[in-house]
């Protein structure tokens, strides 16, 4: 045990090993995030679309403008977004409407709390109100999907490689 800690490079070596482990599990973590969150989104969107009157009533209580339209827009966005996340197709693209969806949800559900917190207690209290909103973790997951994409275990990966990688002309191809 003494020999293990006798080397001055031990913390650096341990940190490098931790980085390697982290890199090895990135694809799996992105897959698990997509599967679990995608399922949750699809289920929520399906619930919006199959219980329209109850969801309209809920949106009305929250003060969401045009609640009927927003039920269909948010329900369709969450259902389609969830399905696309599960299969890993168009992940970055679908994250954009999801980000908008969750920003609207946070503003609609907590606008008076947020505005009051910024007026009375400053930025920290306002930020606390925002992160306490139930839509906030979903907003963060949408931002993660925008930033990192679906990962290699997805349909996006082979499609992206096929569509966006530059191919050099093969030998014997007609040259102009």
CSV table of N, CA and C in Angstrom, one decimal:
chain,number,residue,atom,x,y,z
A,1,UNK,N,0.8,-1.2,0.0
A,1,UNK,CA,0.0,0.0,0.0
A,1,UNK,C,0.9,1.3,0.0
A,2,UNK,N,2.0,1.2,0.7
A,2,UNK,CA,2.9,2.4,0.8
A,2,UNK,C,3.4,2.7,-0.6
A,3,UNK,N,3.7,1.6,-1.3
A,3,UNK,CA,4.3,1.8,-2.7
A,3,UNK,C,3.3,2.5,-3.6
A,4,UNK,N,2.0,2.2,-3.4
A,4,UNK,CA,1.0,2.7,-4.2
A,4,UNK,C,1.0,4.3,-4.1
A,5,UNK,N,1.1,4.8,-2.9
A,5,UNK,CA,1.1,6.2,-2.7
A,5,UNK,C,2.5,6.9,-2.7
A,6,UNK,N,3.5,6.0,-2.8
A,6,UNK,CA,4.9,6.6,-2.8
A,6,UNK,C,5.2,7.4,-4.1
A,7,UNK,N,4.5,6.9,-5.1
A,7,UNK,CA,4.7,7.6,-6.4
A,7,UNK,C,4.0,8.9,-6.5
A,8,UNK,N,4.7,10.0,-6.7
A,8,UNK,CA,4.1,11.4,-6.8
A,8,UNK,C,3.1,11.5,-7.9
A,9,UNK,N,3.1,10.6,-8.9
A,9,UNK,CA,2.2,10.7,-10.0
A,9,UNK,C,0.9,10.0,-9.8
A,10,UNK,N,0.7,9.4,-8.6
A,10,UNK,CA,-0.5,8.6,-8.4
A,10,UNK,C,-1.8,9.4,-8.6
A,11,UNK,N,-1.9,10.6,-8.1
A,11,UNK,CA,-3.2,11.3,-8.4
A,11,UNK,C,-3.4,11.6,-9.9
A,12,UNK,N,-2.4,11.8,-10.6
A,12,UNK,CA,-2.5,12.1,-12.0
A,12,UNK,C,-2.9,10.8,-12.7
A,13,UNK,N,-2.2,9.7,-12.4
A,13,UNK,CA,-2.5,8.4,-13.0
A,13,UNK,C,-3.9,8.0,-12.7
A,14,UNK,N,-4.4,8.1,-11.5
A,14,UNK,CA,-5.7,7.8,-11.1
A,14,UNK,C,-6.7,8.6,-11.8
A,15,UNK,N,-6.4,9.9,-12.0
A,15,UNK,CA,-7.4,10.8,-12.7
A,15,UNK,C,-7.5,10.4,-14.1
A,16,UNK,N,-6.3,10.1,-14.7
A,16,UNK,CA,-6.3,9.6,-16.1
A,16,UNK,C,-7.2,8.4,-16.3
A,17,UNK,N,-7.0,7.4,-15.4
A,17,UNK,CA,-7.8,6.2,-15.4
A,17,UNK,C,-9.3,6.5,-15.3
A,18,UNK,N,-9.6,7.4,-14.4
A,18,UNK,CA,-11.0,7.8,-14.2
A,18,UNK,C,-11.6,8.5,-15.5
A,19,UNK,N,-10.7,9.2,-16.2
A,19,UNK,CA,-11.1,9.8,-17.5
A,19,UNK,C,-11.4,8.7,-18.5
A,20,UNK,N,-10.6,7.7,-18.5
A,20,UNK,CA,-10.7,6.6,-19.5
A,20,UNK,C,-12.1,5.9,-19.2
A,21,UNK,N,-12.3,5.6,-17.9
A,21,UNK,CA,-13.6,5.0,-17.6
A,21,UNK,C,-14.8,5.9,-18.0
A,22,UNK,N,-14.7,7.2,-17.8
A,22,UNK,CA,-15.7,8.1,-18.2
A,22,UNK,C,-16.0,8.1,-19.7
A,23,UNK,N,-14.9,8.1,-20.4
A,23,UNK,CA,-15.0,8.0,-21.9
A,23,UNK,C,-15.6,6.7,-22.4
A,24,UNK,N,-15.3,5.6,-21.7
A,24,UNK,CA,-15.8,4.3,-22.1
A,24,UNK,C,-17.3,4.2,-21.8
A,25,UNK,N,-17.8,4.9,-20.8
A,25,UNK,CA,-19.3,4.7,-20.6
A,25,UNK,C,-20.1,5.9,-21.2
A,26,UNK,N,-19.5,6.8,-21.9
A,26,UNK,CA,-20.3,7.9,-22.5
A,26,UNK,C,-21.4,7.4,-23.3
A,27,UNK,N,-21.2,6.5,-24.2
A,27,UNK,CA,-22.2,6.0,-25.2
A,27,UNK,C,-23.3,5.4,-24.4
A,28,UNK,N,-23.0,4.6,-23.4
A,28,UNK,CA,-24.0,3.9,-22.7
A,28,UNK,C,-24.9,4.9,-21.9
A,29,UNK,N,-24.2,5.9,-21.3
A,29,UNK,CA,-25.0,6.9,-20.5
A,29,UNK,C,-25.9,7.7,-21.4
A,30,UNK,N,-25.4,8.1,-22.6
A,30,UNK,CA,-26.3,8.8,-23.6
A,30,UNK,C,-27.5,7.9,-24.0
A,31,UNK,N,-27.2,6.6,-24.2
A,31,UNK,CA,-28.3,5.7,-24.6
A,31,UNK,C,-29.3,5.6,-23.4
A,32,UNK,N,-28.8,5.4,-22.2
A,32,UNK,CA,-29.8,5.3,-21.1
A,32,UNK,C,-30.6,6.6,-20.9
A,33,UNK,N,-29.9,7.8,-21.0
A,33,UNK,CA,-30.6,9.1,-20.9
A,33,UNK,C,-31.7,9.1,-22.0
A,34,UNK,N,-31.4,8.8,-23.2
A,34,UNK,CA,-32.3,8.8,-24.3
A,34,UNK,C,-33.5,7.9,-24.1
A,35,UNK,N,-33.2,6.7,-23.7
A,35,UNK,CA,-34.3,5.7,-23.5
A,35,UNK,C,-35.2,6.1,-22.3
A,36,UNK,N,-34.7,6.4,-21.2
A,36,UNK,CA,-35.5,6.7,-20.1
A,36,UNK,C,-36.3,8.0,-20.3
A,37,UNK,N,-35.6,9.1,-20.7
A,37,UNK,CA,-36.3,10.3,-20.9
A,37,UNK,C,-37.2,10.3,-22.1
A,38,UNK,N,-36.8,9.6,-23.2
A,38,UNK,CA,-37.7,9.4,-24.3
A,38,UNK,C,-39.0,8.7,-24.0
A,39,UNK,N,-38.9,7.7,-23.2
A,39,UNK,CA,-40.1,7.0,-22.7
A,39,UNK,C,-41.0,7.9,-21.9
A,40,UNK,N,-40.4,8.7,-21.0
A,40,UNK,CA,-41.1,9.6,-20.1
A,40,UNK,C,-41.8,10.7,-21.0
A,41,UNK,N,-41.1,11.2,-22.0
A,41,UNK,CA,-41.7,12.2,-22.9
A,41,UNK,C,-42.8,11.7,-23.7
A,42,UNK,N,-42.6,10.5,-24.3
A,42,UNK,CA,-43.6,9.9,-25.1
A,42,UNK,C,-44.9,9.6,-24.3
A,43,UNK,N,-44.7,9.1,-23.1
A,43,UNK,CA,-45.8,8.8,-22.2
A,43,UNK,C,-46.6,10.1,-21.8
A,44,UNK,N,-45.8,11.2,-21.5
A,44,UNK,CA,-46.4,12.5,-21.2
A,44,UNK,C,-47.2,13.1,-22.4
A,45,UNK,N,-46.6,13.0,-23.6
A,45,UNK,CA,-47.2,13.5,-24.8
A,45,UNK,C,-48.5,12.8,-25.1
A,46,UNK,N,-48.4,11.5,-25.0
A,46,UNK,CA,-49.6,10.6,-25.2
A,46,UNK,C,-50.7,11.0,-24.2
A,47,UNK,N,-50.3,11.2,-23.0
A,47,UNK,CA,-51.3,11.6,-22.0
A,47,UNK,C,-52.0,12.9,-22.3
A,48,UNK,N,-51.1,13.9,-22.8
A,48,UNK,CA,-51.7,15.2,-23.2
A,48,UNK,C,-52.8,15.0,-24.3
A,49,UNK,N,-52.4,14.2,-25.3
A,49,UNK,CA,-53.2,14.0,-26.5
A,49,UNK,C,-54.4,13.1,-26.2
A,50,UNK,N,-54.4,12.3,-25.2
A,50,UNK,CA,-55.6,11.4,-25.0
A,50,UNK,C,-56.5,11.9,-23.8
A,51,UNK,N,-56.0,13.0,-23.1
A,51,UNK,CA,-56.8,13.6,-22.1
A,51,UNK,C,-56.9,15.1,-22.3
A,52,UNK,N,-57.3,15.5,-23.5
A,52,UNK,CA,-57.3,16.9,-23.9
A,52,UNK,C,-58.0,17.8,-22.9
A,53,UNK,N,-59.3,17.5,-22.6
A,53,UNK,CA,-60.0,18.4,-21.7
A,53,UNK,C,-59.4,18.6,-20.4
A,54,UNK,N,-58.9,17.6,-19.8
A,54,UNK,CA,-58.2,17.7,-18.5
A,54,UNK,C,-56.9,18.5,-18.6
A,55,UNK,N,-56.2,18.3,-19.7
A,55,UNK,CA,-54.9,19.0,-19.9
A,55,UNK,C,-55.2,20.5,-20.2
A,56,UNK,N,-56.3,20.8,-21.0
A,56,UNK,CA,-56.6,22.1,-21.2
A,56,UNK,C,-57.0,22.9,-19.9
A,57,UNK,N,-57.7,22.2,-19.1
A,57,UNK,CA,-58.1,22.8,-17.8
A,57,UNK,C,-56.8,23.1,-16.9
A,58,UNK,N,-55.9,22.1,-16.9
A,58,UNK,CA,-54.6,22.3,-16.2
A,58,UNK,C,-53.9,23.5,-16.8
A,59,UNK,N,-53.7,23.5,-18.1
A,59,UNK,CA,-53.0,24.6,-18.7
A,59,UNK,C,-53.7,26.0,-18.5
A,60,UNK,N,-55.0,26.0,-18.4
A,60,UNK,CA,-55.8,27.2,-18.1
A,60,UNK,C,-55.5,27.7,-16.7
A,61,UNK,N,-55.4,26.8,-15.8
A,61,UNK,CA,-55.1,27.1,-14.4
A,61,UNK,C,-53.7,27.7,-14.3
A,62,UNK,N,-52.8,27.2,-15.1
A,62,UNK,CA,-51.4,27.7,-15.1
A,62,UNK,C,-51.3,29.1,-15.8
A,63,UNK,N,-52.3,29.4,-16.6
A,63,UNK,CA,-52.2,30.7,-17.3
A,63,UNK,C,-51.5,30.6,-18.6
A,64,UNK,N,-51.5,29.4,-19.2
A,64,UNK,CA,-50.9,29.2,-20.5
A,64,UNK,C,-51.8,29.8,-21.5
A,65,UNK,N,-51.2,30.7,-22.4
A,65,UNK,CA,-52.1,31.3,-23.4
A,65,UNK,C,-52.5,30.2,-24.4
A,66,UNK,N,-53.6,30.4,-25.0
A,66,UNK,CA,-54.2,29.4,-26.0
A,66,UNK,C,-54.0,28.0,-25.5
A,67,UNK,N,-54.7,27.6,-24.4
A,67,UNK,CA,-54.4,26.3,-23.8
A,67,UNK,C,-54.7,25.1,-24.7
A,68,UNK,N,-55.8,25.2,-25.5
A,68,UNK,CA,-56.1,24.1,-26.4
A,68,UNK,C,-55.0,23.9,-27.5
A,69,UNK,N,-54.6,24.9,-28.1
A,69,UNK,CA,-53.5,24.8,-29.1
A,69,UNK,C,-52.2,24.3,-28.4
A,70,UNK,N,-51.9,24.8,-27.2
A,70,UNK,CA,-50.7,24.4,-26.5
A,70,UNK,C,-50.7,23.0,-26.1
A,71,UNK,N,-51.9,22.5,-25.8
A,71,UNK,CA,-52.0,21.0,-25.4
A,71,UNK,C,-51.6,20.2,-26.6
A,72,UNK,N,-52.1,20.5,-27.8
A,72,UNK,CA,-51.7,19.8,-29.0
A,72,UNK,C,-50.3,20.0,-29.4
A,73,UNK,N,-49.8,21.2,-29.3
A,73,UNK,CA,-48.4,21.5,-29.7
A,73,UNK,C,-47.4,20.7,-28.7
A,74,UNK,N,-47.7,20.9,-27.4
A,74,UNK,CA,-46.7,20.3,-26.4
A,74,UNK,C,-46.9,18.8,-26.4
A,75,UNK,N,-48.2,18.3,-26.6
A,75,UNK,CA,-48.4,16.8,-26.6
A,75,UNK,C,-47.7,16.2,-27.8
A,76,UNK,N,-47.9,16.8,-29.0
A,76,UNK,CA,-47.2,16.3,-30.2
A,76,UNK,C,-45.7,16.4,-30.1
A,77,UNK,N,-45.2,17.5,-29.6
A,77,UNK,CA,-43.8,17.7,-29.5
A,77,UNK,C,-43.2,16.6,-28.5
A,78,UNK,N,-43.8,16.4,-27.4
A,78,UNK,CA,-43.3,15.4,-26.4
A,78,UNK,C,-43.5,14.0,-26.9
A,79,UNK,N,-44.6,13.6,-27.6
A,79,UNK,CA,-44.8,12.3,-28.1
A,79,UNK,C,-43.8,12.0,-29.2
A,80,UNK,N,-43.7,12.9,-30.2
A,80,UNK,CA,-42.8,12.7,-31.3
A,80,UNK,C,-41.3,12.7,-30.8
A,81,UNK,N,-41.0,13.7,-30.0
A,81,UNK,CA,-39.7,13.8,-29.4
A,81,UNK,C,-39.3,12.6,-28.6
A,82,UNK,N,-40.2,12.1,-27.8
A,82,UNK,CA,-39.9,10.9,-27.1
A,82,UNK,C,-39.5,9.7,-27.9
A,83,UNK,N,-40.4,9.5,-29.0
A,83,UNK,CA,-40.1,8.4,-29.9
A,83,UNK,C,-38.8,8.5,-30.6
A,84,UNK,N,-38.5,9.8,-31.1
A,84,UNK,CA,-37.3,10.0,-31.8
A,84,UNK,C,-36.1,9.8,-30.9
A,85,UNK,N,-36.2,10.2,-29.6
A,85,UNK,CA,-35.1,10.0,-28.7
A,85,UNK,C,-34.9,8.6,-28.4
A,86,UNK,N,-35.9,7.8,-28.3
A,86,UNK,CA,-35.8,6.4,-28.0
A,86,UNK,C,-35.0,5.7,-29.1
A,87,UNK,N,-35.3,6.0,-30.4
A,87,UNK,CA,-34.6,5.4,-31.5
A,87,UNK,C,-33.3,6.1,-31.9
A,88,UNK,N,-33.1,7.3,-31.3
A,88,UNK,CA,-31.9,8.0,-31.6
A,88,UNK,C,-31.8,8.6,-32.9
A,89,UNK,N,-33.0,9.1,-33.4
A,89,UNK,CA,-33.1,9.7,-34.7
A,89,UNK,C,-33.4,11.2,-34.6
A,90,UNK,N,-32.6,12.0,-35.2
A,90,UNK,CA,-32.9,13.5,-35.2
A,90,UNK,C,-32.8,14.1,-33.8
A,91,UNK,N,-31.9,13.6,-33.0
A,91,UNK,CA,-31.8,13.9,-31.6
A,91,UNK,C,-31.6,15.4,-31.4
A,92,UNK,N,-30.6,15.9,-32.1
A,92,UNK,CA,-30.3,17.4,-31.9
A,92,UNK,C,-31.4,18.2,-32.5
A,93,UNK,N,-32.0,17.8,-33.6
A,93,UNK,CA,-33.1,18.5,-34.2
A,93,UNK,C,-34.3,18.6,-33.3
A,94,UNK,N,-34.7,17.5,-32.7
A,94,UNK,CA,-35.9,17.5,-31.9
A,94,UNK,C,-35.6,18.1,-30.5
A,95,UNK,N,-34.4,18.3,-30.2
A,95,UNK,CA,-34.1,18.9,-28.9
A,95,UNK,C,-34.4,20.4,-28.9
A,96,UNK,N,-34.4,21.1,-30.1
A,96,UNK,CA,-34.8,22.5,-30.2
A,96,UNK,C,-36.2,22.8,-29.8
A,97,UNK,N,-37.2,22.1,-30.4
A,97,UNK,CA,-38.6,22.3,-30.0
A,97,UNK,C,-38.8,21.9,-28.5
A,98,UNK,N,-38.1,20.9,-28.1
A,98,UNK,CA,-38.2,20.4,-26.7
A,98,UNK,C,-37.7,21.5,-25.7
A,99,UNK,N,-36.6,22.2,-26.1
A,99,UNK,CA,-36.1,23.3,-25.3
A,99,UNK,C,-37.1,24.4,-25.2
A,100,UNK,N,-37.7,24.7,-26.3
A,100,UNK,CA,-38.7,25.8,-26.3
A,100,UNK,C,-39.9,25.4,-25.5
A,101,UNK,N,-40.3,24.1,-25.7
A,101,UNK,CA,-41.5,23.6,-24.9
A,101,UNK,C,-41.3,23.7,-23.4
A,102,UNK,N,-40.1,23.4,-22.9
A,102,UNK,CA,-39.8,23.4,-21.5
A,102,UNK,C,-39.6,24.8,-21.0
A,103,UNK,N,-39.1,25.7,-21.8
A,103,UNK,CA,-38.9,27.1,-21.4
A,103,UNK,C,-40.3,27.7,-21.2
A,104,UNK,N,-41.2,27.4,-22.2
A,104,UNK,CA,-42.6,27.9,-22.1
A,104,UNK,C,-43.3,27.3,-20.8
A,105,UNK,N,-43.0,26.0,-20.6
A,105,UNK,CA,-43.6,25.4,-19.4
A,105,UNK,C,-43.1,26.0,-18.1
A,106,UNK,N,-41.9,26.3,-18.0
A,106,UNK,CA,-41.3,26.9,-16.8
A,106,UNK,C,-41.9,28.3,-16.6
A,107,UNK,N,-41.9,29.1,-17.7
A,107,UNK,CA,-42.5,30.5,-17.6
A,107,UNK,C,-43.9,30.4,-17.3
A,108,UNK,N,-44.7,29.5,-17.9
A,108,UNK,CA,-46.1,29.5,-17.7
A,108,UNK,C,-46.5,29.0,-16.2
A,109,UNK,N,-45.8,28.0,-15.8
A,109,UNK,CA,-46.1,27.5,-14.4
A,109,UNK,C,-45.6,28.4,-13.3
A,110,UNK,N,-44.5,29.1,-13.5
A,110,UNK,CA,-43.8,29.8,-12.4
A,110,UNK,C,-43.6,31.3,-12.6
A,111,UNK,N,-44.3,31.8,-13.6
A,111,UNK,CA,-44.0,33.2,-14.0
A,111,UNK,C,-44.2,34.2,-12.8
A,112,UNK,N,-45.2,34.1,-12.1
A,112,UNK,CA,-45.4,35.0,-11.0
A,112,UNK,C,-44.4,34.8,-9.8
A,113,UNK,N,-44.1,33.5,-9.6
A,113,UNK,CA,-43.1,33.2,-8.5
A,113,UNK,C,-41.7,33.8,-8.9
A,114,UNK,N,-41.4,33.6,-10.2
A,114,UNK,CA,-40.1,34.0,-10.7
A,114,UNK,C,-40.0,35.5,-10.7
A,115,UNK,N,-41.0,36.2,-11.2
A,115,UNK,CA,-41.0,37.6,-11.3
A,115,UNK,C,-40.9,38.2,-9.9
A,116,UNK,N,-41.7,37.7,-8.9
A,116,UNK,CA,-41.7,38.1,-7.6
A,116,UNK,C,-40.4,37.9,-6.9
A,117,UNK,N,-39.8,36.8,-7.2
A,117,UNK,CA,-38.5,36.5,-6.5
A,117,UNK,C,-37.4,37.4,-7.0
A,118,UNK,N,-37.4,37.8,-8.3
A,118,UNK,CA,-36.4,38.7,-8.8
A,118,UNK,C,-36.6,40.1,-8.3
A,119,UNK,N,-37.9,40.5,-8.0
A,119,UNK,CA,-38.2,41.8,-7.5
A,119,UNK,C,-37.8,41.9,-6.0
A,120,UNK,N,-38.1,40.9,-5.2
A,120,UNK,CA,-37.9,41.0,-3.8
A,120,UNK,C,-36.6,40.5,-3.3
A,121,UNK,N,-36.2,39.4,-3.8
A,121,UNK,CA,-35.0,38.7,-3.2
A,121,UNK,C,-33.8,38.6,-4.1
A,122,UNK,N,-33.9,39.1,-5.3
A,122,UNK,CA,-32.7,39.1,-6.1
A,122,UNK,C,-32.6,37.9,-7.0
A,123,UNK,N,-31.5,37.8,-7.7
A,123,UNK,CA,-31.3,36.8,-8.7
A,123,UNK,C,-31.2,35.4,-8.2
A,124,UNK,N,-30.6,35.2,-7.0
A,124,UNK,CA,-30.5,33.8,-6.4
A,124,UNK,C,-31.9,33.2,-6.1
A,125,UNK,N,-32.8,34.0,-5.6
A,125,UNK,CA,-34.1,33.5,-5.3
A,125,UNK,C,-34.9,33.2,-6.6
A,126,UNK,N,-34.7,34.1,-7.6
A,126,UNK,CA,-35.3,33.8,-8.9
A,126,UNK,C,-34.8,32.5,-9.5
A,127,UNK,N,-33.5,32.3,-9.4
A,127,UNK,CA,-32.9,31.1,-10.0
A,127,UNK,C,-33.4,29.9,-9.2
A,128,UNK,N,-33.6,30.0,-7.9
A,128,UNK,CA,-34.1,28.9,-7.1
A,128,UNK,C,-35.5,28.5,-7.6
A,129,UNK,N,-36.3,29.5,-7.9
A,129,UNK,CA,-37.7,29.2,-8.4
A,129,UNK,C,-37.6,28.5,-9.7
A,130,UNK,N,-36.7,28.9,-10.6
A,130,UNK,CA,-36.6,28.3,-11.9
A,130,UNK,C,-36.2,26.8,-11.7
A,131,UNK,N,-35.1,26.5,-11.0
A,131,UNK,CA,-34.6,25.2,-10.9
A,131,UNK,C,-35.6,24.3,-10.1
A,132,UNK,N,-36.4,24.8,-9.3
A,132,UNK,CA,-37.4,24.0,-8.5
A,132,UNK,C,-38.6,23.6,-9.4
A,133,UNK,N,-38.8,24.2,-10.5
A,133,UNK,CA,-39.9,23.9,-11.4
A,133,UNK,C,-39.7,22.5,-12.0
A,134,UNK,N,-40.7,21.7,-12.1
A,134,UNK,CA,-40.6,20.3,-12.5
A,134,UNK,C,-40.1,20.2,-14.0
A,135,UNK,N,-40.3,21.2,-14.8
A,135,UNK,CA,-39.8,21.2,-16.2
A,135,UNK,C,-38.3,21.4,-16.3
A,136,UNK,N,-37.7,21.9,-15.3
A,136,UNK,CA,-36.3,22.3,-15.4
A,136,UNK,C,-35.4,21.1,-15.7
A,137,UNK,N,-35.5,20.0,-15.0
A,137,UNK,CA,-34.6,18.9,-15.4
A,137,UNK,C,-34.8,18.4,-16.9
A,138,UNK,N,-36.0,18.5,-17.4
A,138,UNK,CA,-36.3,18.2,-18.8
A,138,UNK,C,-35.6,19.2,-19.7
A,139,UNK,N,-35.6,20.5,-19.3
A,139,UNK,CA,-34.9,21.5,-20.1
A,139,UNK,C,-33.4,21.2,-20.1
A,140,UNK,N,-32.9,20.8,-19.0
A,140,UNK,CA,-31.4,20.4,-18.9
A,140,UNK,C,-31.1,19.2,-19.8
A,141,UNK,N,-32.0,18.2,-19.8
A,141,UNK,CA,-31.8,17.0,-20.6
A,141,UNK,C,-31.9,17.4,-22.1
A,142,UNK,N,-32.8,18.3,-22.5
A,142,UNK,CA,-32.9,18.7,-23.9
A,142,UNK,C,-31.6,19.5,-24.3
A,143,UNK,N,-31.0,20.3,-23.4
A,143,UNK,CA,-29.8,21.0,-23.7
A,143,UNK,C,-28.6,20.0,-23.8
A,144,UNK,N,-28.6,18.9,-23.0
A,144,UNK,CA,-27.6,17.9,-23.0
A,144,UNK,C,-27.7,17.2,-24.4
A,145,UNK,N,-28.9,16.8,-24.8
A,145,UNK,CA,-29.1,16.2,-26.1
A,145,UNK,C,-28.6,17.1,-27.3
A,146,UNK,N,-28.9,18.4,-27.2
A,146,UNK,CA,-28.4,19.3,-28.2
A,146,UNK,C,-26.9,19.4,-28.2
A,147,UNK,N,-26.3,19.4,-27.1
A,147,UNK,CA,-24.8,19.6,-27.0
A,147,UNK,C,-24.1,18.3,-27.4
A,148,UNK,N,-24.6,17.1,-26.9
A,148,UNK,CA,-23.8,15.9,-27.1
A,148,UNK,C,-24.4,15.0,-28.2
A,149,UNK,N,-25.6,15.2,-28.6
A,149,UNK,CA,-26.2,14.3,-29.6
A,149,UNK,C,-26.6,13.0,-29.0
A,150,UNK,N,-27.0,12.1,-29.9
A,150,UNK,CA,-27.5,10.8,-29.4
A,150,UNK,C,-26.4,9.8,-29.0
A,151,UNK,N,-25.2,10.0,-29.5
A,151,UNK,CA,-24.1,9.1,-29.2
A,151,UNK,C,-24.1,8.0,-30.3
A,152,UNK,N,-23.0,7.2,-30.2
A,152,UNK,CA,-22.8,6.1,-31.2
A,152,UNK,C,-23.9,5.0,-31.3
A,153,UNK,N,-24.6,4.8,-30.1
A,153,UNK,CA,-25.6,3.8,-30.1
A,153,UNK,C,-26.9,4.4,-30.5
A,154,UNK,N,-27.1,4.8,-31.8
A,154,UNK,CA,-28.3,5.5,-32.2
A,154,UNK,C,-28.4,5.3,-33.7
A,155,UNK,N,-29.5,5.7,-34.3
A,155,UNK,CA,-29.6,5.8,-35.7
A,155,UNK,C,-28.9,7.1,-36.3
A,156,UNK,N,-28.8,8.1,-35.4
A,156,UNK,CA,-28.2,9.3,-35.9
A,156,UNK,C,-26.7,9.1,-36.3
A,157,UNK,N,-26.0,8.2,-35.5
A,157,UNK,CA,-24.6,8.0,-35.7
A,157,UNK,C,-24.3,7.5,-37.2
A,158,UNK,N,-24.8,6.4,-37.6
A,158,UNK,CA,-24.5,5.9,-38.9
A,158,UNK,C,-25.0,6.9,-40.0
A,159,UNK,N,-26.2,7.4,-39.8
A,159,UNK,CA,-26.7,8.4,-40.8
A,159,UNK,C,-25.9,9.6,-40.9
A,160,UNK,N,-25.4,10.1,-39.8
A,160,UNK,CA,-24.5,11.3,-39.8
A,160,UNK,C,-23.2,11.0,-40.4
A,161,UNK,N,-22.7,9.8,-40.2
A,161,UNK,CA,-21.4,9.5,-40.8
A,161,UNK,C,-21.6,9.4,-42.4
A,162,UNK,N,-22.7,8.8,-42.8
A,162,UNK,CA,-22.9,8.6,-44.2
A,162,UNK,C,-23.2,10.0,-44.9
A,163,UNK,N,-24.0,10.8,-44.2
A,163,UNK,CA,-24.4,12.1,-44.9
A,163,UNK,C,-23.4,13.2,-44.8
A,164,UNK,N,-22.6,13.3,-43.7
A,164,UNK,CA,-21.8,14.4,-43.5
A,164,UNK,C,-20.3,14.2,-43.6
A,165,UNK,N,-19.8,13.0,-43.7
A,165,UNK,CA,-18.4,12.7,-43.9
A,165,UNK,C,-18.0,12.9,-45.4
A,166,UNK,N,-16.9,13.6,-45.6
A,166,UNK,CA,-16.4,13.8,-46.9
A,166,UNK,C,-15.8,12.5,-47.5
A,167,UNK,N,-16.2,12.2,-48.7
A,167,UNK,CA,-15.6,11.0,-49.3
A,167,UNK,C,-14.7,11.5,-50.4
A,168,UNK,N,-13.5,10.9,-50.5
A,168,UNK,CA,-12.6,11.2,-51.6
A,168,UNK,C,-13.0,10.3,-52.7
A,169,UNK,N,-12.8,10.8,-53.9
A,169,UNK,CA,-13.1,10.0,-55.1
A,169,UNK,C,-12.3,8.7,-55.1
A,170,UNK,N,-12.9,7.6,-55.5
A,170,UNK,CA,-12.2,6.4,-55.6
A,170,UNK,C,-11.3,6.3,-56.8
A,171,UNK,N,-10.4,5.4,-56.7
A,171,UNK,CA,-9.5,5.2,-57.8
A,171,UNK,C,-10.3,4.7,-59.0
A,172,UNK,N,-10.0,5.3,-60.2
A,172,UNK,CA,-10.7,4.9,-61.4
A,172,UNK,C,-12.0,5.6,-61.7
A,173,UNK,N,-12.3,6.5,-60.8
A,173,UNK,CA,-13.6,7.3,-61.0
A,173,UNK,C,-13.3,8.3,-62.1
A,174,UNK,N,-14.4,8.6,-62.8
A,174,UNK,CA,-14.3,9.6,-63.8
A,174,UNK,C,-13.9,11.0,-63.3
A,175,UNK,N,-12.9,11.6,-63.7
A,175,UNK,CA,-12.5,12.9,-63.3
A,175,UNK,C,-12.8,13.9,-64.3
A,176,UNK,N,-13.1,15.1,-63.9
A,176,UNK,CA,-13.5,16.1,-64.8
A,176,UNK,C,-12.3,17.0,-65.0
